[in-house]
Short mmCIF file of C-alpha atoms in Angstrom, two decimals:
data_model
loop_
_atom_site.label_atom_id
_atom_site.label_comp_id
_atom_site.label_asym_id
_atom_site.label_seq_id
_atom_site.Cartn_x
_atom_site.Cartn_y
_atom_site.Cartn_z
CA UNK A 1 -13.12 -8.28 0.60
CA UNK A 2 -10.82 -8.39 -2.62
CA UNK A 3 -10.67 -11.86 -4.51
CA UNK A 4 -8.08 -12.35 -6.93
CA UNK A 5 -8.79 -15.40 -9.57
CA UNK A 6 -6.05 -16.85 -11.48
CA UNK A 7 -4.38 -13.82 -12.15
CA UNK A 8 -1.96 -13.49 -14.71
CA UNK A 9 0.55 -10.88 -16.07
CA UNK A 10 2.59 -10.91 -19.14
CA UNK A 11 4.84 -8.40 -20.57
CA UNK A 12 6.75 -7.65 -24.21
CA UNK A 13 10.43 -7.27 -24.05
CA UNK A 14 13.28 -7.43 -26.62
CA UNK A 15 13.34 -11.49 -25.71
CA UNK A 16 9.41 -11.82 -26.54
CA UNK A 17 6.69 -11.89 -24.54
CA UNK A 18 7.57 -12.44 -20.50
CA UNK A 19 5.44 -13.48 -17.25
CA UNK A 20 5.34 -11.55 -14.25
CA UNK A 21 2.62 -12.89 -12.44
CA UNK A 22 1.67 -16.33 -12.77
CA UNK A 23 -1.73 -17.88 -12.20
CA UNK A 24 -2.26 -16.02 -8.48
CA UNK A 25 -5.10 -16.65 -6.59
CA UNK A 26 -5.68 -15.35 -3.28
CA UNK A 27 -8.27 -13.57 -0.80
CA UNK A 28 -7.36 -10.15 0.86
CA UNK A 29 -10.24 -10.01 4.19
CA UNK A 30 -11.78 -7.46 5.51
CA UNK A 31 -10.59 -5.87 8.52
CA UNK A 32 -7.40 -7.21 8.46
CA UNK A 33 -3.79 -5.57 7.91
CA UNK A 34 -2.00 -7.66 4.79
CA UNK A 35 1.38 -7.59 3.79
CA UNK A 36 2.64 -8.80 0.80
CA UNK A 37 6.55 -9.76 0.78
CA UNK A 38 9.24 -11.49 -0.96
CA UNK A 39 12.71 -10.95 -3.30
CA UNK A 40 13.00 -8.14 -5.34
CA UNK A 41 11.25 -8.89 -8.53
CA UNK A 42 9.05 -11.39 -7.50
CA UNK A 43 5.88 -9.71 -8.57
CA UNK A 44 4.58 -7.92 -5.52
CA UNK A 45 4.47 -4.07 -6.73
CA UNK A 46 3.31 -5.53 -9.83
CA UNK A 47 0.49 -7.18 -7.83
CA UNK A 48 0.01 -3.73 -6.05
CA UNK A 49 -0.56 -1.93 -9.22
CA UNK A 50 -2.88 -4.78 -10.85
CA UNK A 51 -5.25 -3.92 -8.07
CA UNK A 52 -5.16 -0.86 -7.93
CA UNK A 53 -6.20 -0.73 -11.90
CA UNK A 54 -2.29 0.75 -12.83
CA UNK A 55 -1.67 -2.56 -15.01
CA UNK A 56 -4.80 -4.80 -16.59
CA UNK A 57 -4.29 -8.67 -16.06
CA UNK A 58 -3.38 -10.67 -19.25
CA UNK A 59 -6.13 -13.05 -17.64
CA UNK A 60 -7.88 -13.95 -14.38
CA UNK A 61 -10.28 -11.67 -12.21
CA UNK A 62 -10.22 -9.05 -9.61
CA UNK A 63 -13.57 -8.47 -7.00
CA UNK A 64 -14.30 -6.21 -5.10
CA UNK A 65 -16.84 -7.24 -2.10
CA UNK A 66 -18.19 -9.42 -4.73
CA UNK A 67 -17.87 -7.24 -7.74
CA UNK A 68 -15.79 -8.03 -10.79
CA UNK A 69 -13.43 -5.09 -11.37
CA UNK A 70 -11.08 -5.97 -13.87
CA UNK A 71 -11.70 -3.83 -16.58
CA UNK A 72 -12.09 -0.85 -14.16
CA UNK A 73 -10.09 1.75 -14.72
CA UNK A 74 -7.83 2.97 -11.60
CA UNK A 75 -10.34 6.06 -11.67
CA UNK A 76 -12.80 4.16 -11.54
CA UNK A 77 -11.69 1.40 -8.79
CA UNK A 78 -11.02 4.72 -6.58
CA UNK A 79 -14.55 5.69 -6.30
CA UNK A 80 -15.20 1.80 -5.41
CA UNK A 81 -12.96 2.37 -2.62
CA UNK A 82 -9.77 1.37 -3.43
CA UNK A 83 -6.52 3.53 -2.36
CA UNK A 84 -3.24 3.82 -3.38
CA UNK A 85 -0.10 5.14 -2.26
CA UNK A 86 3.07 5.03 -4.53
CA UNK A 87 6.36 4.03 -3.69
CA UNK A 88 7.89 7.44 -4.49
CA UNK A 89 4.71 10.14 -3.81
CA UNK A 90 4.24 12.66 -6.61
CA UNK A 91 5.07 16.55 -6.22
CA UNK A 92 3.21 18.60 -7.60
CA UNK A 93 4.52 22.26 -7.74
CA UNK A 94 2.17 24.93 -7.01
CA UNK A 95 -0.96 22.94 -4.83
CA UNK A 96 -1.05 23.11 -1.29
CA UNK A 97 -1.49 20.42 0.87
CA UNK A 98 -5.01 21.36 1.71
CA UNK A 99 -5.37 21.47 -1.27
CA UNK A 100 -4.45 17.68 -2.01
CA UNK A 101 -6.49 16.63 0.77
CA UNK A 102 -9.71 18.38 -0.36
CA UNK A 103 -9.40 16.78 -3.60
CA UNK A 104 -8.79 13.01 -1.80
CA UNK A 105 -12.09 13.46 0.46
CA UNK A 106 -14.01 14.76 -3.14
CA UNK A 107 -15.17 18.08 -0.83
CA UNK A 108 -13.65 21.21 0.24
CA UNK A 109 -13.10 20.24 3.98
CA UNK A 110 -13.13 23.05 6.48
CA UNK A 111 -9.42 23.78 7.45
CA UNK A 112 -10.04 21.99 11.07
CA UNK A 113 -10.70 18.90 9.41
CA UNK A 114 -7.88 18.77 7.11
CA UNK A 115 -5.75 19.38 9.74
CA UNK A 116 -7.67 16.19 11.75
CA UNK A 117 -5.70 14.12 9.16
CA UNK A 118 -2.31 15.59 9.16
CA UNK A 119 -2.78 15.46 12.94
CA UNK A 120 -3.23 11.53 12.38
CA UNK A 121 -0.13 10.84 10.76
CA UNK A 122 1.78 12.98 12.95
CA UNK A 123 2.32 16.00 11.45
CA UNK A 124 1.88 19.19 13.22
CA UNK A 125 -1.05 20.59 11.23
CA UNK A 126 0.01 24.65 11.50
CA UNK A 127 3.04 23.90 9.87
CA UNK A 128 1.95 21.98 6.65
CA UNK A 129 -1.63 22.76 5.68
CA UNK A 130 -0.49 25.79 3.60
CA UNK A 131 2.85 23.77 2.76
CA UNK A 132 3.47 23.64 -0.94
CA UNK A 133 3.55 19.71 -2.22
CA UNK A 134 7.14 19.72 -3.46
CA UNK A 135 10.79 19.44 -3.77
CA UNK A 136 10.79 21.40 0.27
CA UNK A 137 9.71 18.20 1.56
CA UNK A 138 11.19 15.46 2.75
CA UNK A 139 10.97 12.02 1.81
CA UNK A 140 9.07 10.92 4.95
CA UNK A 141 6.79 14.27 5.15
CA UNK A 142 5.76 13.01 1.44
CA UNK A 143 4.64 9.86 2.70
CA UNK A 144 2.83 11.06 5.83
CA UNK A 145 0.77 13.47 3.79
CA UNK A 146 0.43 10.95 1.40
CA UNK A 147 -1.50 8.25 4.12
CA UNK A 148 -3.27 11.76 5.17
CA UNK A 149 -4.76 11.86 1.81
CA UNK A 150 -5.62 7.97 1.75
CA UNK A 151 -7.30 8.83 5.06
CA UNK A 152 -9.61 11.34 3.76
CA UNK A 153 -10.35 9.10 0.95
CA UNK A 154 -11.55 6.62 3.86
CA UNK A 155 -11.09 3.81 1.22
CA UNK A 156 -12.42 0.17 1.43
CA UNK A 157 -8.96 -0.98 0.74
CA UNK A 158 -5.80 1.04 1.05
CA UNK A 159 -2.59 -0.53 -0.68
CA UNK A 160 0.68 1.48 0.60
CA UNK A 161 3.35 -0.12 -2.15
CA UNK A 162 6.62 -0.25 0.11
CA UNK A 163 6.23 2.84 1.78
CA UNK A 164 9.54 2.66 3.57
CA UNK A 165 11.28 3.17 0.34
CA UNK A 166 13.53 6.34 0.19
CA UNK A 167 12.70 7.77 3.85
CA UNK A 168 15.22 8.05 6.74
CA UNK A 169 14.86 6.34 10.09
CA UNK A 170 13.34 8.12 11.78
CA UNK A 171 10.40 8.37 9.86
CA UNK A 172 10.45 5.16 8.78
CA UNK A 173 9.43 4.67 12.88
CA UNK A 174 6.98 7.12 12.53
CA UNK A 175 5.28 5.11 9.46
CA UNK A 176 5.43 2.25 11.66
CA UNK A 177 3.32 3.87 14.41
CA UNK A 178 0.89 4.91 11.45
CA UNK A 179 -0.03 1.80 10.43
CA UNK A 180 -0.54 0.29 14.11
CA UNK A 181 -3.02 2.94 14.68
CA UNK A 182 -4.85 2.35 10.87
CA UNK A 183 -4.75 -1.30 12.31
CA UNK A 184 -6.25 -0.65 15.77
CA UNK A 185 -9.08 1.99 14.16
CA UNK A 186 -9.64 -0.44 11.32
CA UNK A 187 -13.41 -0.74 10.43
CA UNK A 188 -14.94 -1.91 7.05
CA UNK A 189 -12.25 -2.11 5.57
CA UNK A 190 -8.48 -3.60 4.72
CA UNK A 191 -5.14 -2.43 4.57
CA UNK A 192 -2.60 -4.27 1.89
CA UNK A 193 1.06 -2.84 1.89
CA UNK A 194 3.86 -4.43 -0.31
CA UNK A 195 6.74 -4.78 1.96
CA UNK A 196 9.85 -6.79 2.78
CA UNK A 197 11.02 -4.81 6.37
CA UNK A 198 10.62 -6.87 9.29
CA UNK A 199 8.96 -3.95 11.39
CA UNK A 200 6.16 -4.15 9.31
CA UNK A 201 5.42 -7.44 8.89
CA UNK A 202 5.14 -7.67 12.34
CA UNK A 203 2.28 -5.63 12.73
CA UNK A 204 0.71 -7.78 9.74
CA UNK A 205 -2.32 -10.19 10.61
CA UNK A 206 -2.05 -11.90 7.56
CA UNK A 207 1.34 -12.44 5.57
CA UNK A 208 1.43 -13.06 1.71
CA UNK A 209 5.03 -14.24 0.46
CA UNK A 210 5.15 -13.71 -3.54
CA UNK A 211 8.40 -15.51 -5.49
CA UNK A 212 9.04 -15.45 -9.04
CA UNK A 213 5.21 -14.11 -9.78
CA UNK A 214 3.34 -16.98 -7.86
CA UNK A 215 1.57 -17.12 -4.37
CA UNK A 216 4.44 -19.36 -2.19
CA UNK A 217 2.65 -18.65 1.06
CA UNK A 218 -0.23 -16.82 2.94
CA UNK A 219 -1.32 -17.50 6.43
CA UNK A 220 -0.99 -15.31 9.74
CA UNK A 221 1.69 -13.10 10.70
CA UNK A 222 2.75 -15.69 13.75
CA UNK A 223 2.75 -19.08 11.35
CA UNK A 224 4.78 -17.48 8.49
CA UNK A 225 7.05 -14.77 9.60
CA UNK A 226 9.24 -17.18 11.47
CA UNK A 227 9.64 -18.89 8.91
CA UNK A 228 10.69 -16.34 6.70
CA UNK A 229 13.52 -14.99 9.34
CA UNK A 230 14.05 -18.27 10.79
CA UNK A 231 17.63 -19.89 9.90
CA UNK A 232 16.11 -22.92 8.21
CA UNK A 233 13.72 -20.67 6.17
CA UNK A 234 10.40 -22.85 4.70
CA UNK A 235 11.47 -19.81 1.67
CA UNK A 236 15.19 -19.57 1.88
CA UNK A 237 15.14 -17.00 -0.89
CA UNK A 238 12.79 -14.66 0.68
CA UNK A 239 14.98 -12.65 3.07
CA UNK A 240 13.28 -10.20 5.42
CA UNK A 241 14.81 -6.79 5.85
CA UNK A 242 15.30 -5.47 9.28
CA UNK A 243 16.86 -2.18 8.61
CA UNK A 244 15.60 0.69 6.48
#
């Protein structure tokens, strides 16, 4: 279970010093799929990447199952089991995708059981394993190879930050049937993705609406999503996507 205690997040600009996040507590369970939504630039990739150890809290707490973690580093919150999966995955010229999934389990696999994982996200395994991890991919092969590495990391919590950003269609549907299998073969552990597209929330069991940096709402996916698409929103200003 991760805790978050009165979390807070500042920031220097040119106009002085500027809040992001704003006293935010809230509970992320175990076992459960979480999505955090809301407008754009209401806090919740910054909430992603506090987490996740990207960005330190100007105050408050983060646990882990108990465990304060916020002066962990984001190498060191990985080996406690927490995953992450950027909005835009990283390229990286040169390593194969084996190669990127040996080095998210932290053993060289055998060849069959990289593959498993590719095979998971639905990605025919022949034609990638060897695949260099760059510009030849597409947007939505990224991702899926990206949740195949989060996968072999087998992490206690996995945080996708709005993984429907930049992909077509298409695979934005695949994503989709992703995550409901993560959620049916959930076990131990908790998924948290930052999202505002309707698809996903629905597959949420717990929704967490974010607005100007503070926690508006969080309940389950049936009380709160109608009223975030509902015509006399309870948050008029949180609009839910329903196209990619």
């Amino acid at each position: 279970m991760l805790e978050l205690r009165n979390i807070t997040f500042d920031v220097n600009d040119e106009g002085g010093e500027k809040e992001i996040i704003r006293d935010v507590s809230l509970t992320i369970p175990d076992n459960k799929l979480v999505v955090i939504t809301g407008p754009n630039g209401g806090g919740k990739s910054t909430m992603a990447r506090l987490i996740a150890g990207i960005e330190k809290p100007s105050s408050g707490q983060i646990f882990l199952n108990g465990e304060d973690i916020t002066e962990l580093s984001i190498t060191e919150r990985a080996k406690k089991g927490i995953g992450f999966a950027f909005q835009q995955p990283v390229r990286f010229k040169g390593l194969q995708v084996i190669d990127l999934i040996r080095l998210a389990a932290g053993q060289r696999l055998k060849v069959v059981d990289a593959c498993e994982y590719l095979s998971k996200v639905g990605l025919c395994a022949r034609d990638y394993i060897n695949r260099e991890v760059n510009s030849s991919l597409s947007g939505g092969e990224l991702k899926r190879i990206e949740i195949a590495t989060v996968l072999a990391k087998a992490p206690t919590l996995a945080i996708f930050d709005e993984p429907e950003a930049g992909i077509d269609l298409w695979s934005f549907q695949n994503l989709i049937e992703v995550f409901q299998r993560m959620r049916e073969n959930i076990k131990d552990s908790s998924i948290l993705i930052i999202s505002h597209q309707e698809r996903i929330l629905n597959i949420a069991d717990e929704i967490i609406v974010v607005r100007d940096g503070r926690l508006v709402r969080q309940g389950g996916k049936d009380e709160v999503l109608p009223e975030l698409i509902g015509t006399a929103s309870a948050i008029p200003s949180c609009r839910v996507a329903t196209e990619v």
